[in-house]
Coordinates of C-alpha atoms and ligand atoms in Angstrom, one line a residue:
M2 CA 61.0 -47.2 58.3
K3 CA 64.6 -48.2 57.7
R4 CA 65.3 -47.8 54.0
A5 CA 68.6 -48.6 52.2
V6 CA 69.8 -47.9 48.7
Y7 CA 72.1 -50.4 47.0
P8 CA 73.7 -48.5 44.1
G9 CA 75.8 -49.9 41.3
S10 CA 76.2 -50.6 37.6
F11 CA 74.6 -54.0 37.6
D12 CA 75.9 -54.7 34.0
P13 CA 74.5 -57.3 34.4
V14 CA 73.2 -58.4 37.8
T15 CA 75.1 -61.5 39.1
N16 CA 74.5 -64.0 41.8
G17 CA 76.9 -62.0 43.9
H18 CA 74.7 -58.9 43.7
L19 CA 71.6 -61.0 44.3
D20 CA 73.1 -62.4 47.5
I21 CA 73.8 -58.9 48.8
I22 CA 70.2 -57.8 47.8
E23 CA 68.6 -60.8 49.6
R24 CA 70.7 -60.3 52.8
A25 CA 70.0 -56.5 52.8
A26 CA 66.3 -57.2 52.4
V27 CA 66.4 -59.1 55.7
L28 CA 68.1 -56.2 57.5
F29 CA 66.1 -53.3 56.1
D30 CA 62.4 -52.6 55.8
E31 CA 63.0 -51.5 52.2
V32 CA 65.9 -51.9 49.8
I33 CA 66.1 -49.8 46.6
V34 CA 68.5 -51.4 44.1
A35 CA 69.6 -48.4 42.0
V36 CA 71.3 -48.4 38.7
A37 CA 73.7 -45.5 38.4
R38 CA 73.1 -44.1 34.9
N39 CA 76.4 -42.2 34.7
R40 CA 78.7 -44.9 36.1
A41 CA 79.6 -47.6 33.5
K42 CA 80.9 -45.9 30.4
H43 CA 81.2 -49.1 28.5
A44 CA 78.1 -50.8 29.6
L45 CA 77.0 -53.9 27.6
F46 CA 73.4 -53.6 28.5
S47 CA 71.3 -50.4 28.4
V48 CA 69.9 -49.0 31.7
A49 CA 66.5 -50.2 30.6
E50 CA 67.7 -53.7 30.0
R51 CA 69.6 -53.8 33.4
L52 CA 66.5 -52.6 35.2
E53 CA 64.4 -55.2 33.5
M54 CA 66.8 -58.0 34.5
L55 CA 66.9 -56.7 38.1
R56 CA 63.1 -56.5 38.2
E57 CA 62.9 -60.1 37.0
V58 CA 65.4 -61.5 39.5
T59 CA 64.1 -59.6 42.5
G60 CA 60.5 -60.1 41.7
S61 CA 59.8 -62.4 44.7
L62 CA 61.4 -60.1 47.2
V63 CA 58.5 -57.9 48.4
N64 CA 60.5 -55.2 50.0
V65 CA 63.0 -54.7 47.2
K66 CA 62.4 -52.0 44.6
V67 CA 64.4 -51.3 41.4
D68 CA 65.2 -47.8 40.1
A69 CA 67.8 -45.8 38.2
F70 CA 69.4 -42.5 39.1
D71 CA 71.7 -39.8 37.9
G72 CA 74.2 -37.8 39.8
L73 CA 75.3 -38.1 43.4
T74 CA 74.3 -41.3 45.2
V75 CA 73.9 -39.6 48.5
R76 CA 71.6 -37.0 47.0
Y77 CA 69.5 -39.7 45.4
A78 CA 69.5 -41.7 48.7
K79 CA 68.3 -38.7 50.7
A80 CA 65.6 -37.9 48.2
Q81 CA 64.3 -41.5 48.6
G82 CA 64.2 -41.1 52.4
A83 CA 67.0 -43.7 52.8
Q84 CA 69.3 -43.6 55.8
V85 CA 71.8 -46.1 54.5
I86 CA 73.8 -46.9 51.3
I87 CA 74.7 -50.6 51.0
R88 CA 77.9 -51.8 49.2
G89 CA 79.3 -55.3 48.8
L90 CA 82.9 -56.1 49.6
R91 CA 84.9 -58.8 48.0
V92 CA 88.6 -59.0 47.8
L93 CA 91.0 -56.6 49.5
S94 CA 91.3 -54.5 46.4
D95 CA 87.7 -53.4 46.8
F96 CA 88.5 -51.9 50.1
E97 CA 90.5 -48.8 49.2
N98 CA 88.0 -47.5 46.6
E99 CA 85.0 -48.3 48.8
M100 CA 86.5 -46.6 51.8
M101 CA 87.3 -43.5 49.7
M102 CA 83.8 -43.4 48.3
A103 CA 82.2 -43.9 51.8
L104 CA 84.2 -41.1 53.2
M105 CA 83.4 -38.8 50.3
N106 CA 79.7 -39.6 50.6
R107 CA 79.7 -38.8 54.4
N108 CA 81.5 -35.6 53.6
Q109 CA 78.7 -34.7 51.2
E110 CA 75.9 -36.0 53.4
P111 CA 76.7 -36.8 57.0
T112 CA 73.2 -38.1 57.7
I113 CA 73.7 -41.1 55.4
D114 CA 75.9 -43.9 56.3
T115 CA 77.4 -46.7 54.2
I116 CA 77.1 -50.3 55.4
F117 CA 79.2 -53.0 53.8
L118 CA 78.1 -56.6 53.5
M119 CA 80.9 -59.1 53.0
T120 CA 80.5 -61.3 50.0
S121 CA 79.6 -64.9 50.5
K122 CA 82.5 -67.4 49.9
D123 CA 81.1 -68.6 46.6
H124 CA 80.9 -65.1 45.1
A125 CA 84.3 -63.7 46.2
F126 CA 85.7 -63.7 42.7
L127 CA 82.5 -62.9 40.9
S128 CA 82.1 -59.6 39.0
S129 CA 80.0 -58.4 36.1
S130 CA 83.1 -57.9 34.0
A131 CA 84.4 -61.4 34.7
V132 CA 81.0 -62.8 33.7
K133 CA 81.0 -60.8 30.4
E134 CA 84.5 -61.9 29.6
L135 CA 83.7 -65.5 30.3
A136 CA 80.5 -65.4 28.2
S137 CA 82.3 -63.8 25.3
L138 CA 84.9 -66.6 25.3
G139 CA 82.2 -69.3 25.4
G140 CA 82.6 -70.2 29.1
D141 CA 79.9 -71.6 31.3
I142 CA 78.3 -68.8 33.3
S143 CA 75.2 -70.7 34.5
A144 CA 76.4 -70.9 38.1
L145 CA 77.3 -67.3 38.2
V146 CA 74.2 -65.4 37.1
P147 CA 70.4 -65.9 37.4
P148 CA 68.9 -67.9 34.5
E149 CA 67.3 -64.9 32.9
V150 CA 70.6 -63.1 32.8
A151 CA 72.4 -66.1 31.4
R152 CA 69.7 -66.1 28.6
Q153 CA 70.3 -62.4 27.9
L154 CA 74.1 -62.9 27.8
A155 CA 73.7 -65.9 25.5
A156 CA 71.6 -63.8 23.1
R157 CA 74.3 -61.1 23.1
V158 CA 77.0 -63.7 22.3
Q159 CA 74.9 -65.1 19.5
G160 CA 74.1 -61.6 18.1
G161 CA 77.8 -60.8 18.2
G162 CA 77.2 -58.0 20.7
L163 CA 79.8 -59.3 23.1
S164 CA 82.6 -59.3 20.6
R165 CA 82.2 -55.6 20.3
W166 CA 82.2 -55.1 24.0
P167 CA 83.6 -52.9 25.6
Ligands
ADP392 P1 80.0 -50.4 40.7 O1 80.3 -49.9 39.3 O2 79.3 -49.4 41.5 O3 81.1 -51.0 41.4 P2 78.8 -53.0 40.4 O4 77.6 -53.4 39.7 O5 80.1 -53.6 39.9 O6 78.8 -51.5 40.4 O7 78.8 -53.4 42.0 C1 77.8 -52.8 42.8 C2 78.1 -53.2 44.2 O8 78.0 -54.6 44.4 C3 79.6 -52.8 44.7 O9 79.5 -52.5 46.0 C4 80.3 -54.1 44.5 O10 81.4 -54.2 45.4 C5 79.3 -55.1 44.9 N1 79.5 -56.5 44.3 C6 79.7 -56.8 43.1 N2 79.9 -58.1 42.9 C7 79.9 -58.6 44.2 C8 80.0 -59.9 44.7 N3 80.3 -61.0 43.9 N4 79.9 -60.1 46.0 C9 79.6 -59.1 46.8 N5 79.5 -57.8 46.4 C10 79.6 -57.6 45.1

């Protein structure tokens, strides 16, 4: 069984993440989308809320699971019986960080490899932070995130939560 872990902050999940998840689900028997609890210091959504949105938007993908983890990604991946960590690559500026992280991860756990999926052209400039910023300024985010996420963001804007973020 080929199992992959797709780790990240997912604060919140965007269409760019979803695209990577859908493509990974074709390549692997099982994909675990894993919210890193200790990653985003200024998260807008709680881990529980991020998990809920991820569950909602991946509900139709039968081989995709959603989970949260603490600590080292490779340790979590190994405990889950995964052989691969999936990461998405967008612009060139992602590369340096991602390469460093992949090399560090291999140093810690040589049996687990990182596989990068290149973003699709429509999502090359899409990030959770850009979506949050756009939403806070009243921009239209409907083409950038799944409808459920757009609803949650709109609720935060209405409740004033986004003006206090980060
Ligand atoms: P992290 O804090 O780990 O970078 P993110 O939630 O921002 O968490 O991203 C998780 C992964 O998804 C990262 O590998 C990131 O490069 C990738 N990713 C984010 N947005 C996109 C996108 N629009 N297209 C492709 N990959 C993306």
